[in-house]
Amino acid sequence: MSTNGDAAVEVVPVRHVGQWFAMGFVALLIAMFVHTLFSKIPSGARSCHLIDGRNQCHAILKWRFGWNLIFHYFTNGGILRGLVVTLELTALAMLVGIVLGVVVAIMRLSHNRLMSGVAWTYTWLFRGTPVYVQLLLWGFIAFLYPTFAIGIPFTHIYLFQFGANSVFIPFNAAVAGLGLNEGAYFSEIVRSGLIAVDEGQTEAAISLGMTRAQTLRSVVLPQAMRVIIPPTGNEVISMLKTTSLVVAVAVVDLLGAVDNIIGQNYQPMPMLLLASIWYLIVSTILSIGQFYLERHFAKGALRTPPLTPIQRIRQDIRGIATKYRTKRGVQKGATT
Amino acid sequence: MTEPMVEARGVHKSYVGVEVLKGVDLKVERGEVTCLIGPSGSGKSTLLRCINHLEKHDAGELRVDGELVGYEARGDKLYELSDRRICHERSQIGMVFQRFNLFQNLNVLQNITVGPIKVKDVNEEQAKKSARELLARVGLEDKEKNYPTQLSGGQQQRVAIARALAMEPKLMLFDEPTSALDPELVGEVLDVMKDLARSGMTMIVVTHEMGFAKEVADTVYFLDQGVIEESGDPKTVLTSPSSPRLQSFLSKVL
């Protein structure tokens, strides 16, 4: 703030007329949308009462968005069981995907031709076919390999064998399908992270006498994490929604549970909105987790880590407080 | 007579078709400081990297502390060393890089302790104690909690020297340690290196700092196009060079 001698000079901000118009228009659209959220429409049924000796009828109104239904079914047992299945599938498929992805990425960067070739082929196969098809294939794997056995290869001597259908029950088939598909994508994410770490870091570690494995674990991977974490957050959130495809192999997840209820009450829109709200809640929680994870792995890469939302609010409050205090100070100075 | 710390005889090294070292002979005695000078692309860094086996030399004999680098002679055959043995050899040779290469994910103290803890199985408390002593030695005892990005280039390079010393190496290699530094920061790094030289450390330094070479080096080697053009004690080599190549090189850098 510039001052002319002791008196404070008033600063007149520029007026942005166009911006005000645009804001007004957008605000209007928002208001219209919010209105539809809470408007009621005729349900098609009528209610009649005998009033003053005459039968008077009027249409029964219902929420356009079916809030009462959404509210009623929100914590329904079937829905919650489905939600748990969705969360389990997301977690397990990501676990499979991450472990596979890291292994495949390291294989891909190996100097051994067979290793990198196998890794490349895996990525090519699983990234090149739709995940829906892959889910169905795992669901019907028994057609290709009815039994699995451990024994001496190319003979009929088995130590141990089991039927494909006993292992690839729908839930396991879903985890296998989602996880193997995820592994292909995740390996590319890990590979880009590993490549992003400066070659000098590896050289410095090796020159201290560290083995390749130690170098990877203590130096390269922690730094690659900074590159790997943001897309991983994306992948987890994407996986949360992709799990809804497991209906293909008859797993009852959140969407499956919603589908069952639609079959009973014939109210698809409120039920689908209900599912969407649950998906949004979970993905919001996941994004918060991602923020803190990114912040943790930014350690050493940034001079000052980004503020957490709570720190930012505190800073804003402090900023307003000091602004208020200086303003009063200026006024005092001006009046005396 | 004790054997030299480093001895190279006819060392060759090529990268895809380009011959970088064309038969280099070099001898570094224990406790000596050797400076390698020469124009860029002359093979100075490659020679240094061959000595701690960051690069494999193609032909010739390279010995550190009497042992062949990367191989073992048994009978009339050379056996390549296992990765573990090579790691062990490297752990006894400290290396300081032009671009510092401090581990970005670790703070200053962790940068120094990670080697002893992971490679030499030193316990954490002991490693920290020695790391603090080393930090004091390079004048950075108040920076142990900082991350590399929070330090100046000169400070980073001093930490890098401390990191290499933490392994208690018998030989220190410096690959243009001051070339990436602002001019006013060069002095602080050279001071640490001079101090180290006085303490009796065997050092091989690739450098463009002729003043440092003149003051500290016991022997100077001038490399040009993959061969040693001239070598000897720094005063003779740097003040009255005999080869025309060295004369023209010195006239450009001084």
XYZ file of C-alpha atoms in Angstrom:
590
model
C 0.000 0.000 0.000
C 1.479 3.311 -1.001
C 1.248 6.281 1.260
C 1.538 9.950 0.570
C 3.274 11.343 3.599
C 1.314 10.190 6.657
C -2.116 9.960 5.029
C -3.162 6.688 3.358
C -4.094 6.921 -0.316
C -7.238 5.109 -1.389
C -6.667 2.460 -4.085
C -9.534 2.065 -6.589
C -9.656 -1.430 -8.090
C -10.442 -1.922 -11.800
C -14.102 -2.850 -12.486
C -14.630 -5.917 -14.636
C -18.114 -5.367 -16.092
C -18.012 -8.359 -18.460
C -17.083 -10.638 -15.597
C -20.103 -9.490 -13.601
C -22.414 -10.342 -16.508
C -20.854 -13.782 -16.951
C -21.108 -14.426 -13.225
C -24.772 -13.396 -13.240
C -25.541 -15.754 -16.115
C -23.758 -18.719 -14.534
C -25.429 -17.991 -11.192
C -28.799 -18.035 -12.936
C -28.079 -21.448 -14.510
C -26.978 -22.797 -11.150
C -30.167 -21.485 -9.516
C -32.310 -23.129 -12.209
C -30.552 -26.449 -11.708
C -30.853 -26.302 -7.935
C -34.557 -25.544 -8.375
C -35.030 -28.765 -10.376
C -33.234 -30.654 -7.627
C -35.881 -29.686 -5.108
C -38.974 -29.415 -7.319
C -41.901 -31.785 -7.162
C -43.875 -33.243 -10.052
C -47.194 -35.167 -10.277
C -46.642 -38.807 -9.439
C -49.490 -39.966 -11.692
C -51.605 -41.005 -8.655
C -54.436 -38.824 -7.301
C -55.762 -38.499 -3.833
C -59.451 -37.712 -3.279
C -61.210 -36.461 -0.149
C -64.804 -35.740 0.610
C -64.889 -31.996 1.369
C -68.146 -30.097 1.889
C -70.037 -33.085 0.545
C -68.132 -33.130 -2.695
C -65.333 -35.456 -3.713
C -62.302 -33.264 -4.377
C -59.243 -34.783 -5.984
C -55.712 -33.549 -6.461
C -52.542 -35.019 -7.912
C -50.035 -36.482 -5.457
C -46.683 -34.754 -5.928
C -43.318 -36.440 -5.569
C -39.701 -35.254 -5.622
C -38.533 -35.113 -9.214
C -35.210 -36.613 -8.052
C -36.837 -39.114 -5.719
C -34.936 -37.876 -2.658
C -37.220 -39.798 -0.331
C -36.329 -43.040 -2.112
C -32.630 -42.209 -2.181
C -32.770 -41.407 1.516
C -34.774 -44.532 2.263
C -32.381 -46.891 0.485
C -29.151 -45.012 1.233
C -28.046 -47.295 4.043
C -30.071 -50.295 2.968
C -28.383 -53.578 3.933
C -28.031 -54.768 0.341
C -26.568 -51.436 -0.773
C -24.004 -51.436 2.053
C -23.029 -55.034 1.325
C -22.592 -54.062 -2.318
C -20.502 -51.050 -1.303
C -18.232 -53.288 0.762
C -17.799 -55.608 -2.233
C -16.948 -52.600 -4.411
C -14.345 -51.413 -1.903
C -12.871 -54.887 -1.530
C -12.635 -55.307 -5.294
C -11.010 -51.888 -5.679
C -8.452 -52.578 -2.962
C -7.587 -56.117 -4.056
C -7.470 -55.332 -7.778
C -5.221 -52.319 -7.109
C -2.999 -54.440 -4.869
C -2.622 -57.050 -7.619
C -2.153 -54.279 -10.184
C 0.487 -52.397 -8.197
C 2.553 -55.478 -7.338
C 2.387 -56.726 -10.933
C 3.023 -53.248 -12.278
C 6.197 -52.731 -10.236
C 7.549 -56.177 -11.140
C 6.701 -55.771 -14.834
C 8.194 -52.261 -14.982
C 11.468 -53.483 -13.460
C 11.474 -56.457 -15.855
C 10.792 -54.111 -18.743
C 13.879 -52.049 -17.881
C 16.025 -55.155 -17.423
C 18.958 -55.701 -19.779
C 17.852 -59.313 -20.171
C 15.989 -59.612 -23.498
C 13.686 -62.420 -22.346
C 12.650 -60.474 -19.233
C 11.925 -57.254 -21.069
C 10.228 -59.183 -23.880
C 7.877 -60.969 -21.482
C 7.086 -57.661 -19.776
C 6.381 -55.979 -23.097
C 4.111 -58.806 -24.243
C 2.136 -58.764 -21.016
C 1.511 -55.033 -21.322
C 0.629 -55.414 -24.998
C -1.918 -58.171 -24.328
C -3.667 -56.741 -21.307
C -3.692 -53.152 -22.423
C -4.791 -54.065 -25.925
C -8.044 -55.845 -25.028
C -11.105 -54.420 -23.259
C -11.267 -55.037 -19.544
C -14.869 -56.195 -19.944
C -13.744 -58.969 -22.287
C -10.925 -59.893 -19.909
C -13.409 -60.158 -17.027
C -15.586 -62.521 -19.061
C -12.535 -64.591 -20.053
C -11.528 -65.085 -16.418
C -15.119 -65.887 -15.549
C -15.182 -68.634 -18.189
C -11.553 -69.744 -17.821
C -12.708 -73.293 -17.051
C -13.514 -73.732 -20.751
C -9.825 -73.328 -21.567
C -8.207 -74.837 -18.479
C -10.668 -77.024 -16.586
C -8.095 -78.031 -13.985
C -4.888 -76.595 -12.609
C -2.230 -78.863 -11.218
C 1.214 -78.739 -9.706
C 3.443 -81.570 -10.838
C 6.108 -82.443 -13.371
C 5.584 -80.438 -16.589
C 4.574 -82.330 -19.776
C 3.740 -85.498 -17.838
C 0.649 -86.687 -16.017
C 2.323 -86.820 -12.656
C 0.608 -84.385 -10.307
C 1.275 -83.597 -6.701
C -1.785 -81.558 -6.352
C -4.654 -80.419 -8.565
C -7.836 -78.399 -8.376
C -10.710 -77.434 -10.628
C -10.722 -74.028 -12.265
C -14.263 -73.357 -11.117
C -13.335 -73.825 -7.491
C -10.688 -71.090 -7.724
C -12.196 -68.725 -10.239
C -15.439 -68.199 -8.372
C -16.996 -64.912 -9.564
C -15.264 -62.703 -6.975
C -11.801 -64.135 -7.686
C -12.360 -63.961 -11.427
C -13.259 -60.296 -10.988
C -10.100 -59.587 -8.951
C -7.970 -61.440 -11.505
C -9.535 -59.643 -14.451
C -9.358 -56.163 -12.942
C -5.936 -56.685 -11.337
C -4.190 -58.100 -14.393
C -5.590 -55.324 -16.557
C -4.513 -52.728 -14.010
C -1.022 -54.262 -13.819
C -0.488 -53.502 -17.499
C -1.375 -49.836 -17.075
C 0.403 -49.512 -13.762
C 3.658 -50.927 -15.126
C 3.754 -48.036 -17.590
C 3.205 -45.566 -14.757
C 6.011 -47.103 -12.703
C 8.285 -47.215 -15.740
C 7.766 -43.515 -16.425
C 8.548 -42.792 -12.762
C 11.747 -44.843 -12.851
C 12.897 -43.191 -16.065
C 12.208 -39.746 -14.601
C 14.832 -40.217 -11.864
C 18.180 -38.738 -12.890
C 20.813 -41.274 -13.924
C 23.279 -39.540 -11.579
C 21.286 -40.750 -8.566
C 21.847 -44.365 -9.589
C 25.532 -43.736 -10.278
C 26.038 -42.111 -6.897
C 24.348 -45.030 -5.135
C 26.312 -47.614 -7.090
C 29.585 -45.794 -6.430
C 28.893 -46.147 -2.695
C 28.848 -49.897 -3.285
C 25.078 -50.382 -3.179
C 23.643 -53.307 -5.122
C 21.058 -52.759 -7.847
C 18.283 -53.835 -5.499
C 19.453 -51.478 -2.718
C 19.757 -48.611 -5.180
C 16.253 -49.240 -6.437
C 14.770 -49.517 -2.958
C 16.525 -46.666 -1.126
C 17.183 -44.152 -3.874
C 15.327 -44.628 -7.152
C 11.870 -45.852 -6.121
C 11.307 -43.205 -3.405
C 12.050 -40.506 -5.964
C 10.011 -42.204 -8.660
C 7.082 -42.172 -6.212
C 6.706 -38.458 -6.733
C 5.966 -39.116 -10.382
C 4.018 -42.307 -9.705
C 1.604 -41.118 -6.975
C -0.597 -38.629 -8.896
C -1.495 -41.054 -11.716
C -1.924 -43.797 -9.098
C -4.606 -41.683 -7.440
C -6.275 -41.504 -10.821
C -6.001 -45.247 -11.239
C -7.562 -45.978 -7.830
C -10.496 -43.684 -8.535
C -10.811 -45.121 -12.026
C -10.719 -48.642 -10.572
C -13.453 -47.762 -8.071
C -15.754 -47.095 -11.012
C -14.458 -49.859 -13.288
C -15.439 -52.411 -10.644
C -19.040 -51.758 -11.710
C -18.285 -53.971 -14.748
C -18.067 -57.056 -12.535
C -21.794 -57.530 -13.024
C -20.506 -59.357 -16.127
C -19.279 -62.239 -13.952
C -22.265 -62.105 -11.592
C -20.623 -60.336 -8.665
C -23.044 -58.190 -6.676
C -21.167 -54.944 -6.082
C -22.664 -51.519 -5.361
C -24.161 -51.231 -8.840
C -25.318 -54.864 -8.683
C -27.102 -54.175 -5.392
C -28.723 -51.084 -6.898
C -29.768 -53.164 -9.894
C -31.444 -55.691 -7.597
C -33.461 -52.956 -5.933
C -34.453 -51.455 -9.277
C -35.801 -54.899 -10.141
C -38.100 -54.635 -7.127
C -39.220 -51.015 -7.144
C -38.917 -50.041 -10.825
C -37.335 -46.706 -9.892
C -34.100 -46.636 -11.906
C -33.286 -42.903 -11.696
C -33.271 -42.421 -7.903
C -31.423 -45.710 -7.473
C -28.753 -44.806 -10.008
C -28.366 -41.402 -8.340
C -27.957 -43.203 -5.039
C -25.127 -45.278 -6.507
C -23.546 -42.128 -7.949
C -23.637 -40.401 -4.566
C -21.871 -43.362 -2.942
C -19.245 -43.449 -5.690
C -18.711 -39.693 -5.245
C -18.330 -39.994 -1.480
C -15.697 -42.715 -1.801
C -13.787 -40.974 -4.599
C -13.746 -37.738 -2.593
C -12.221 -39.534 0.381
C -9.678 -41.117 -1.964
C -8.672 -37.735 -3.429
C -8.068 -36.356 0.060
C -5.808 -39.327 0.744
C -4.003 -38.682 -2.534
C -3.287 -35.069 -1.552
C -1.545 -36.080 1.664
C 0.338 -38.914 -0.031
C 1.637 -36.561 -2.725
C 2.669 -34.117 -0.049
C 4.584 -36.848 1.784
C 6.540 -37.897 -1.308
C 7.286 -34.299 -2.334
C 9.736 -34.328 0.591
C 13.109 -33.093 -0.607
C 11.842 -32.215 -4.078
C 10.203 -28.939 -3.114
C 11.710 -26.292 -0.887
C 8.366 -25.704 0.802
C 5.703 -28.420 0.723
C 2.212 -27.341 -0.438
C -0.112 -26.250 2.374
C -2.787 -28.637 3.578
C -6.339 -27.238 3.273
C -6.423 -26.717 7.053
C -3.125 -24.798 6.959
C -4.457 -22.733 4.054
C -7.599 -21.788 5.969
C -5.487 -20.839 9.005
C -3.230 -18.742 6.779
C -6.244 -17.005 5.236
C -7.668 -16.198 8.660
C -4.305 -14.840 9.788
C -4.090 -12.809 6.568
C -7.530 -11.276 7.073
C -6.742 -10.546 10.704
C -3.528 -8.694 9.892
C -5.240 -6.862 7.030
C -7.981 -5.766 9.420
C -5.454 -4.685 12.023
C -3.342 -2.649 9.569
C -6.449 -1.063 8.080
C -7.480 0.172 11.511
C -3.961 1.348 12.079
C -4.009 3.341 8.866
C -7.355 4.890 9.760
C -6.091 5.835 13.179
C -3.027 7.374 11.609
C -5.155 9.293 9.118
C -7.484 10.748 11.752
C -4.806 11.922 14.131
C 58.521 -50.966 -1.707
C 54.744 -50.892 -1.498
C 52.667 -51.272 -4.603
C 50.898 -48.204 -6.015
C 47.239 -47.481 -5.149
C 46.220 -47.316 -8.790
C 48.081 -48.700 -11.729
C 46.863 -48.620 -15.326
C 48.680 -50.276 -18.211
C 47.434 -49.874 -21.769
C 43.817 -49.267 -20.783
C 41.430 -49.099 -23.743
C 37.757 -48.162 -23.757
C 35.340 -47.666 -26.646
C 31.715 -46.613 -26.727
C 29.793 -47.872 -29.770
C 32.554 -47.352 -32.319
C 34.245 -44.380 -30.666
C 37.550 -45.135 -28.992
C 37.762 -42.924 -25.931
C 40.832 -44.377 -24.229
C 43.600 -45.578 -26.508
C 46.033 -47.215 -24.170
C 46.461 -45.209 -21.013
C 49.271 -45.784 -18.538
C 49.034 -44.235 -15.104
C 50.436 -44.812 -11.664
C 49.144 -43.287 -8.449
C 51.153 -43.857 -5.286
C 49.565 -44.112 -1.844
C 48.843 -40.759 -0.243
C 49.434 -38.933 -3.491
C 47.185 -36.409 -5.191
C 46.982 -36.859 -8.939
C 45.304 -34.367 -11.222
C 43.995 -35.287 -14.648
C 43.737 -32.330 -16.987
C 42.875 -32.059 -20.635
C 40.297 -30.786 -23.104
C 36.705 -32.095 -22.907
C 36.294 -35.418 -24.661
C 39.881 -36.396 -23.953
C 38.820 -39.353 -21.790
C 39.573 -37.991 -18.301
C 36.150 -38.813 -16.861
C 36.035 -42.171 -18.625
C 39.362 -43.163 -17.057
C 38.043 -42.172 -13.634
C 34.844 -44.140 -14.172
C 36.831 -47.202 -15.248
C 38.809 -47.078 -12.011
C 35.691 -47.705 -9.893
C 34.142 -49.918 -12.535
C 31.221 -47.624 -13.385
C 32.445 -48.407 -16.898
C 34.086 -51.642 -18.000
C 37.406 -51.163 -19.760
C 37.856 -53.220 -22.928
C 41.543 -54.011 -22.813
C 44.623 -53.393 -20.716
C 45.319 -53.899 -17.070
C 43.820 -51.792 -14.336
C 44.697 -52.415 -10.715
C 43.508 -50.720 -7.564
C 45.406 -51.554 -4.394
C 47.083 -54.412 -6.247
C 43.790 -56.042 -7.244
C 42.475 -56.158 -10.822
C 39.370 -54.020 -11.266
C 36.356 -56.174 -12.111
C 38.295 -59.384 -12.709
C 40.192 -62.053 -10.886
C 43.232 -63.737 -12.383
C 43.360 -67.472 -11.726
C 45.815 -69.518 -13.713
C 46.033 -68.014 -17.166
C 42.398 -66.889 -17.231
C 40.550 -63.790 -16.095
C 37.295 -64.410 -14.302
C 34.700 -61.649 -14.178
C 33.827 -60.786 -10.605
C 30.324 -61.357 -9.287
C 28.135 -58.297 -8.738
C 28.640 -58.641 -5.001
C 32.423 -58.535 -5.279
C 32.232 -55.531 -7.603
C 29.981 -53.716 -5.123
C 32.512 -54.491 -2.417
C 35.363 -53.103 -4.550
C 33.376 -49.940 -5.271
C 32.524 -49.417 -1.608
C 36.240 -48.827 -0.938
C 36.534 -46.099 -3.566
C 34.830 -42.758 -2.971
C 33.504 -40.817 -5.927
C 32.482 -37.169 -6.168
C 30.528 -36.073 -9.222
C 30.380 -32.857 -11.214
C 26.625 -32.558 -10.600
C 26.871 -33.574 -6.891
C 24.195 -36.299 -7.297
C 23.054 -36.051 -3.693
C 20.051 -38.281 -3.040
C 17.130 -35.894 -3.441
C 14.789 -37.939 -1.267
C 17.100 -37.942 1.747
C 18.228 -35.126 4.009
C 21.885 -34.238 4.484
C 22.464 -36.605 7.402
C 20.656 -39.485 5.684
C 22.666 -38.875 2.513
C 25.820 -39.488 4.506
C 24.590 -42.400 6.628
C 22.807 -44.397 3.934
C 26.032 -45.876 2.529
C 27.533 -47.089 5.811
C 24.156 -48.421 7.023
C 23.156 -50.257 3.830
C 26.529 -51.357 2.522
C 28.735 -51.774 5.599
C 26.011 -52.714 8.098
C 27.111 -49.979 10.485
C 24.453 -49.396 13.150
C 22.431 -46.230 12.792
C 23.697 -44.441 15.903
C 27.330 -45.022 15.000
C 26.692 -43.923 11.402
C 25.022 -40.723 12.581
C 27.857 -39.971 14.950
C 30.490 -40.298 12.248
C 28.307 -38.386 9.798
C 28.129 -35.446 12.207
C 31.904 -35.479 12.591
C 32.274 -35.430 8.807
C 29.768 -32.586 8.501
C 31.798 -30.608 11.015
C 34.884 -31.338 8.968
C 33.304 -29.864 5.816
C 31.830 -26.981 7.827
C 28.152 -27.895 7.549
C 27.252 -29.159 11.013
C 24.129 -26.966 11.113
C 22.653 -28.337 7.871
C 22.028 -31.976 8.777
C 18.233 -31.680 8.592
C 18.193 -29.859 5.246
C 17.338 -31.456 1.934
C 19.792 -31.088 -0.979
C 17.562 -28.621 -2.868
C 17.780 -26.260 0.100
C 21.572 -25.991 -0.167
C 23.836 -23.997 -2.462
C 25.956 -25.830 -5.005
C 29.080 -25.480 -2.906
C 27.312 -26.826 0.170
C 25.898 -29.741 -1.830
C 29.325 -30.641 -3.116
C 30.785 -30.540 0.397
C 28.009 -32.894 1.560
C 28.819 -35.145 -1.410
C 32.448 -35.277 -0.280
C 31.339 -36.117 3.263
C 29.052 -38.822 1.853
C 31.969 -40.419 0.002
C 34.263 -40.141 3.062
C 31.680 -41.842 5.265
C 32.537 -45.122 3.545
C 36.143 -44.693 4.762
C 37.532 -45.167 1.262
C 41.179 -45.864 0.515
C 40.934 -43.792 -2.665
C 38.867 -40.756 -3.622
C 37.922 -39.921 -7.210
C 36.765 -36.403 -8.086
C 35.107 -35.876 -11.466
C 35.293 -32.127 -12.160
C 34.019 -31.334 -8.647
C 33.907 -27.565 -9.143
C 32.804 -27.296 -12.780
C 29.106 -26.902 -11.971
C 29.683 -24.262 -9.284
C 29.332 -20.497 -9.339
C 32.819 -18.948 -9.230
C 32.441 -17.642 -5.692
C 31.588 -21.140 -4.413
C 34.585 -22.917 -5.939
C 36.914 -21.894 -3.109
C 34.968 -23.551 -0.304
C 34.993 -26.907 -2.115
C 38.687 -26.679 -3.021
C 39.483 -25.871 0.610
C 37.828 -29.081 1.745
C 39.757 -31.008 -0.893
C 43.071 -29.416 0.099
C 42.363 -30.331 3.704
C 41.678 -33.891 2.608
C 44.908 -34.017 0.589
C 46.886 -32.835 3.628
C 45.332 -35.618 5.715
C 47.063 -38.143 3.442
C 44.110 -39.342 1.327
C 44.989 -40.789 -2.073
C 43.085 -38.696 -4.591
C 42.587 -38.596 -8.336
C 41.068 -35.314 -9.434
C 39.773 -34.480 -12.889
C 39.868 -30.716 -12.902
C 40.136 -27.486 -14.813
C 41.417 -25.654 -11.723
C 45.081 -25.214 -12.691
C 45.764 -23.291 -9.497
C 44.578 -26.234 -7.427
C 46.630 -28.658 -9.513
C 49.740 -26.539 -9.089
C 49.267 -26.158 -5.352
C 48.084 -29.601 -4.291
C 48.962 -32.196 -6.895
C 51.971 -34.485 -6.626
C 51.582 -35.562 -10.242
C 49.692 -34.088 -13.167
C 48.611 -36.095 -16.187
C 47.596 -34.329 -19.390
C 45.188 -36.425 -21.476
C 44.420 -35.628 -25.070
C 42.421 -37.751 -27.516
C 42.550 -40.811 -25.309
C 46.280 -40.901 -24.576
C 48.522 -39.417 -21.906
C 50.393 -36.661 -23.712
C 52.485 -35.528 -20.821
C 52.888 -36.155 -17.122
C 55.099 -35.229 -14.262
C 55.292 -32.911 -11.298
C 52.882 -29.996 -11.601
C 55.456 -27.216 -11.711
C 57.218 -28.655 -14.737
C 54.092 -29.803 -16.529
C 52.090 -26.647 -15.983
C 54.761 -23.985 -16.259
C 57.135 -25.351 -18.872
C 55.200 -27.916 -20.924
C 57.113 -29.697 -23.654
C 54.303 -30.968 -25.886
C 52.758 -28.409 -28.247
C 49.267 -29.732 -27.488
C 49.653 -29.023 -23.780
C 51.130 -25.633 -24.555
C 48.090 -24.699 -26.642
C 45.696 -26.169 -24.025
C 47.289 -24.204 -21.202
C 47.263 -21.010 -23.222
C 43.478 -21.420 -23.545
C 42.652 -22.201 -19.924
C 45.013 -19.915 -18.067
